[in-house]
Amino acid sequence: QPFPLRMQGSVQKGFGRGSKQLGIPTANLPEESYSESFKLLDAAKNTGVYYGWAKVDGADDEQVHPMAMSVGWNPYYKNEKLTAEVHIMHDYKQDFYGKNMRVIVTGYVRPELDYSTLEALIEDIEFDKKVALHSLDRDSYRALQSDSFFN
Ligand code: ADP
Ligand code: MG
């Protein structure tokens, strides 16, 4: 079991796939921040949704919040590169591009799926968020919310 996995890096501009318009903004980590961790996760095979904790240094809120992370092949790079996009379950007042985001990945939720409708996609994401919140409520996972990595 590779978990928990710690990674951090400055938040990159994404590819404008309109996550924010769907109410689920996803902050992109730079490749060097997750390349080592992804080897442990065997992410090339295990694409999909992960969950854990996240914090953004210097954002308008600096608490540690639950997060859901989507790992997938990036069409922008002809599906030759994996990206990690993190949705933090907190309502930030301002964007935090360029700020350092710290993430602890505690587990895997599910593989990537194809969706025929936007409604089906959003419904699944809402379910993922519930699964993440439920799992993180266990003692051993909750302890990681105050992990020294976030100090
Ligand atoms: P992009 O294509 O640039 O990733 P998104 O529509 O996915 O654009 O929005 C992501 C950006 O929104 C993040 O980089 C961050 O600056 C901001 N943001 C605000 N709130 C959140 C949140 N709760 N989780 C993730 N990103 C957020
Ligand atoms: Mg995004």
mmCIF file of C-alpha atoms and ligand atoms in Angstrom:
data_model
loop_
_atom_site.group_PDB
_atom_site.id
_atom_site.type_symbol
_atom_site.label_atom_id
_atom_site.label_comp_id
_atom_site.label_asym_id
_atom_site.label_seq_id
_atom_site.Cartn_x
_atom_site.Cartn_y
_atom_site.Cartn_z
ATOM 1 C CA GLN A 1 0.000 0.000 0.000
ATOM 2 C CA PRO A 2 1.628 3.257 -1.151
ATOM 3 C CA PHE A 3 -0.726 5.500 0.877
ATOM 4 C CA PRO A 4 -0.499 8.097 2.289
ATOM 5 C CA LEU A 5 1.337 9.941 -0.483
ATOM 6 C CA ARG A 6 2.472 13.528 -0.003
ATOM 7 C CA MET A 7 2.975 15.937 -2.893
ATOM 8 C CA GLN A 8 3.189 19.690 -3.339
ATOM 9 C CA GLY A 9 3.746 22.254 -6.041
ATOM 10 C CA SER A 10 2.569 25.570 -7.425
ATOM 11 C CA VAL A 11 -0.907 25.502 -8.952
ATOM 12 C CA GLN A 12 -0.821 25.606 -12.757
ATOM 13 C CA LYS A 13 -3.297 27.035 -15.217
ATOM 14 C CA GLY A 14 -5.397 24.177 -16.590
ATOM 15 C CA PHE A 15 -6.833 23.715 -20.033
ATOM 16 C CA GLY A 16 -10.119 25.496 -19.534
ATOM 17 C CA ARG A 17 -12.298 22.448 -19.626
ATOM 18 C CA GLY A 18 -14.832 24.459 -17.667
ATOM 19 C CA SER A 19 -14.637 22.656 -14.352
ATOM 20 C CA LYS A 20 -15.382 25.840 -12.470
ATOM 21 C CA GLN A 21 -18.521 26.469 -14.497
ATOM 22 C CA LEU A 22 -19.730 23.041 -13.352
ATOM 23 C CA GLY A 23 -19.136 24.056 -9.741
ATOM 24 C CA ILE A 24 -16.170 21.721 -9.383
ATOM 25 C CA PRO A 25 -12.961 23.706 -9.998
ATOM 26 C CA THR A 26 -9.885 21.474 -10.228
ATOM 27 C CA ALA A 27 -6.448 22.862 -9.415
ATOM 28 C CA ASN A 28 -3.569 21.387 -11.448
ATOM 29 C CA LEU A 29 -0.310 20.280 -9.855
ATOM 30 C CA PRO A 30 2.938 20.566 -11.846
ATOM 31 C CA GLU A 31 4.277 17.282 -13.223
ATOM 32 C CA GLU A 32 7.414 17.162 -11.051
ATOM 33 C CA SER A 33 5.243 17.237 -7.916
ATOM 34 C CA TYR A 34 3.521 13.923 -8.665
ATOM 35 C CA SER A 35 5.754 11.981 -11.042
ATOM 36 C CA GLU A 36 7.423 9.994 -8.221
ATOM 37 C CA SER A 37 4.152 9.347 -6.385
ATOM 38 C CA PHE A 38 2.447 8.226 -9.583
ATOM 39 C CA LYS A 39 5.047 5.520 -10.040
ATOM 40 C CA LEU A 40 4.095 4.149 -6.622
ATOM 41 C CA LEU A 41 0.414 4.391 -7.502
ATOM 42 C CA ASP A 42 1.071 2.792 -10.872
ATOM 43 C CA ALA A 43 -1.080 5.678 -12.031
ATOM 44 C CA ALA A 44 -0.614 4.848 -15.706
ATOM 45 C CA LYS A 45 -2.831 1.833 -15.038
ATOM 46 C CA ASN A 46 -4.783 3.181 -12.111
ATOM 47 C CA THR A 47 -6.258 6.339 -13.559
ATOM 48 C CA GLY A 48 -9.403 7.600 -11.916
ATOM 49 C CA VAL A 49 -10.416 9.321 -8.713
ATOM 50 C CA TYR A 50 -8.341 9.473 -5.520
ATOM 51 C CA TYR A 51 -9.086 11.290 -2.271
ATOM 52 C CA GLY A 52 -7.347 12.830 0.692
ATOM 53 C CA TRP A 53 -6.466 16.186 2.229
ATOM 54 C CA ALA A 54 -5.258 19.471 0.719
ATOM 55 C CA LYS A 55 -4.094 22.903 1.774
ATOM 56 C CA VAL A 56 -3.045 25.979 -0.207
ATOM 57 C CA ASP A 57 -0.278 28.143 1.271
ATOM 58 C CA GLY A 58 -1.163 31.819 1.091
ATOM 59 C CA ALA A 59 -4.738 31.337 -0.136
ATOM 60 C CA ASP A 60 -7.584 33.311 1.448
ATOM 61 C CA ASP A 61 -8.068 30.215 3.625
ATOM 62 C CA GLU A 62 -5.154 28.127 4.886
ATOM 63 C CA GLN A 63 -7.001 25.270 6.559
ATOM 64 C CA VAL A 64 -6.575 21.615 5.549
ATOM 65 C CA HIS A 65 -9.669 20.433 3.664
ATOM 66 C CA PRO A 66 -10.895 17.173 2.110
ATOM 67 C CA MET A 67 -10.082 16.808 -1.582
ATOM 68 C CA ALA A 68 -10.892 14.542 -4.524
ATOM 69 C CA MET A 69 -8.166 14.168 -7.156
ATOM 70 C CA SER A 70 -8.706 13.095 -10.730
ATOM 71 C CA VAL A 71 -5.766 11.361 -12.404
ATOM 72 C CA GLY A 72 -5.997 10.861 -16.145
ATOM 73 C CA TRP A 73 -4.358 10.993 -19.545
ATOM 74 C CA ASN A 74 -4.259 14.482 -20.924
ATOM 75 C CA PRO A 75 -5.769 14.915 -24.401
ATOM 76 C CA TYR A 76 -3.851 18.212 -24.688
ATOM 77 C CA TYR A 77 -0.611 16.189 -24.772
ATOM 78 C CA LYS A 78 -2.040 13.530 -27.106
ATOM 79 C CA ASN A 79 -2.672 11.328 -24.067
ATOM 80 C CA GLU A 80 1.049 10.880 -23.451
ATOM 81 C CA LYS A 81 1.067 12.688 -20.115
ATOM 82 C CA LEU A 82 -0.827 12.104 -16.896
ATOM 83 C CA THR A 83 -2.371 15.034 -15.077
ATOM 84 C CA ALA A 84 -3.468 15.415 -11.488
ATOM 85 C CA GLU A 85 -6.386 17.761 -10.851
ATOM 86 C CA VAL A 86 -7.436 18.466 -7.302
ATOM 87 C CA HIS A 87 -10.901 19.588 -6.252
ATOM 88 C CA ILE A 88 -10.740 20.934 -2.702
ATOM 89 C CA MET A 89 -13.977 20.741 -0.757
ATOM 90 C CA HIS A 90 -13.955 24.311 0.384
ATOM 91 C CA ASP A 91 -15.460 27.467 -1.029
ATOM 92 C CA TYR A 92 -12.432 29.713 -1.647
ATOM 93 C CA LYS A 93 -13.220 33.377 -2.228
ATOM 94 C CA GLN A 94 -10.336 33.805 -4.671
ATOM 95 C CA ASP A 95 -8.407 31.722 -7.196
ATOM 96 C CA PHE A 96 -4.954 30.575 -6.102
ATOM 97 C CA TYR A 97 -2.952 30.085 -9.298
ATOM 98 C CA GLY A 98 0.792 30.095 -8.575
ATOM 99 C CA LYS A 99 0.330 29.318 -4.867
ATOM 100 C CA ASN A 100 1.842 26.218 -3.287
ATOM 101 C CA MET A 101 -0.735 23.432 -2.883
ATOM 102 C CA ARG A 102 0.024 20.577 -0.478
ATOM 103 C CA VAL A 103 -1.802 17.293 -0.939
ATOM 104 C CA ILE A 104 -1.890 14.036 0.995
ATOM 105 C CA VAL A 105 -3.468 11.236 -1.017
ATOM 106 C CA THR A 106 -5.026 8.656 1.322
ATOM 107 C CA GLY A 107 -6.805 6.298 -1.066
ATOM 108 C CA TYR A 108 -8.443 5.367 -4.346
ATOM 109 C CA VAL A 109 -12.156 5.759 -5.063
ATOM 110 C CA ARG A 110 -12.795 4.441 -8.556
ATOM 111 C CA PRO A 111 -11.491 4.134 -12.121
ATOM 112 C CA GLU A 112 -12.206 6.651 -14.863
ATOM 113 C CA LEU A 113 -15.520 6.227 -16.602
ATOM 114 C CA ASP A 114 -17.042 7.506 -19.820
ATOM 115 C CA TYR A 115 -20.161 9.588 -19.458
ATOM 116 C CA SER A 116 -22.881 10.043 -22.017
ATOM 117 C CA THR A 117 -24.332 13.064 -20.243
ATOM 118 C CA LEU A 118 -23.015 15.937 -18.174
ATOM 119 C CA GLU A 119 -25.661 15.209 -15.540
ATOM 120 C CA ALA A 120 -24.319 11.670 -15.095
ATOM 121 C CA LEU A 121 -20.782 13.012 -14.706
ATOM 122 C CA ILE A 122 -21.771 15.602 -12.109
ATOM 123 C CA GLU A 123 -23.852 13.046 -10.226
ATOM 124 C CA ASP A 124 -20.831 10.729 -9.964
ATOM 125 C CA ILE A 125 -18.573 13.539 -8.779
ATOM 126 C CA GLU A 126 -21.034 14.417 -6.039
ATOM 127 C CA PHE A 127 -20.999 10.756 -5.023
ATOM 128 C CA ASP A 128 -17.169 10.714 -5.039
ATOM 129 C CA LYS A 129 -17.183 13.689 -2.688
ATOM 130 C CA LYS A 130 -19.453 11.820 -0.266
ATOM 131 C CA VAL A 131 -17.258 8.708 -0.414
ATOM 132 C CA ALA A 132 -14.170 10.837 0.277
ATOM 133 C CA LEU A 133 -15.758 12.646 3.223
ATOM 134 C CA HIS A 134 -17.011 9.380 4.692
ATOM 135 C CA SER A 135 -13.619 7.646 4.405
ATOM 136 C CA LEU A 136 -11.668 10.607 5.755
ATOM 137 C CA ASP A 137 -13.792 10.508 8.894
ATOM 138 C CA ARG A 138 -11.978 7.360 10.039
ATOM 139 C CA ASP A 139 -9.503 8.013 12.887
ATOM 140 C CA SER A 140 -6.341 7.063 11.025
ATOM 141 C CA TYR A 141 -7.248 9.267 8.051
ATOM 142 C CA ARG A 142 -8.495 12.126 10.184
ATOM 143 C CA ALA A 143 -5.118 12.165 11.920
ATOM 144 C CA LEU A 144 -3.479 13.096 8.599
ATOM 145 C CA GLN A 145 -5.438 16.354 8.554
ATOM 146 C CA SER A 146 -2.964 17.600 11.164
ATOM 147 C CA ASP A 147 0.069 15.910 9.574
ATOM 148 C CA SER A 148 3.293 17.922 9.923
ATOM 149 C CA PHE A 149 3.518 18.010 6.102
ATOM 150 C CA PHE A 150 0.881 20.766 6.252
ATOM 151 C CA ASN A 151 2.883 22.985 8.648
HETATM 152 P P1 ADP B 1 -8.260 25.385 -14.846
HETATM 153 O O1 ADP B 1 -8.632 24.879 -16.208
HETATM 154 O O2 ADP B 1 -7.273 26.523 -14.896
HETATM 155 O O3 ADP B 1 -7.807 24.271 -13.945
HETATM 156 P P2 ADP B 1 -10.750 25.390 -13.344
HETATM 157 O O4 ADP B 1 -12.076 25.841 -13.895
HETATM 158 O O5 ADP B 1 -10.595 23.917 -13.143
HETATM 159 O O6 ADP B 1 -9.611 26.009 -14.249
HETATM 160 O O7 ADP B 1 -10.524 26.140 -11.953
HETATM 161 C C1 ADP B 1 -9.394 25.788 -11.181
HETATM 162 C C2 ADP B 1 -8.867 26.961 -10.372
HETATM 163 O O8 ADP B 1 -9.891 27.471 -9.520
HETATM 164 C C3 ADP B 1 -7.740 26.548 -9.447
HETATM 165 O O9 ADP B 1 -6.483 26.594 -10.081
HETATM 166 C C4 ADP B 1 -7.864 27.559 -8.308
HETATM 167 O O10 ADP B 1 -7.074 28.706 -8.567
HETATM 168 C C5 ADP B 1 -9.344 27.923 -8.309
HETATM 169 N N1 ADP B 1 -10.146 27.311 -7.230
HETATM 170 C C6 ADP B 1 -11.030 28.000 -6.457
HETATM 171 N N2 ADP B 1 -11.629 27.188 -5.572
HETATM 172 C C7 ADP B 1 -11.128 25.947 -5.763
HETATM 173 C C8 ADP B 1 -11.369 24.675 -5.124
HETATM 174 N N3 ADP B 1 -12.264 24.548 -4.117
HETATM 175 N N4 ADP B 1 -10.671 23.591 -5.560
HETATM 176 C C9 ADP B 1 -9.789 23.721 -6.575
HETATM 177 N N5 ADP B 1 -9.523 24.888 -7.216
HETATM 178 C C10 ADP B 1 -10.179 26.006 -6.826
HETATM 179 MG MG MG B 2 -9.040 22.548 -13.626
#
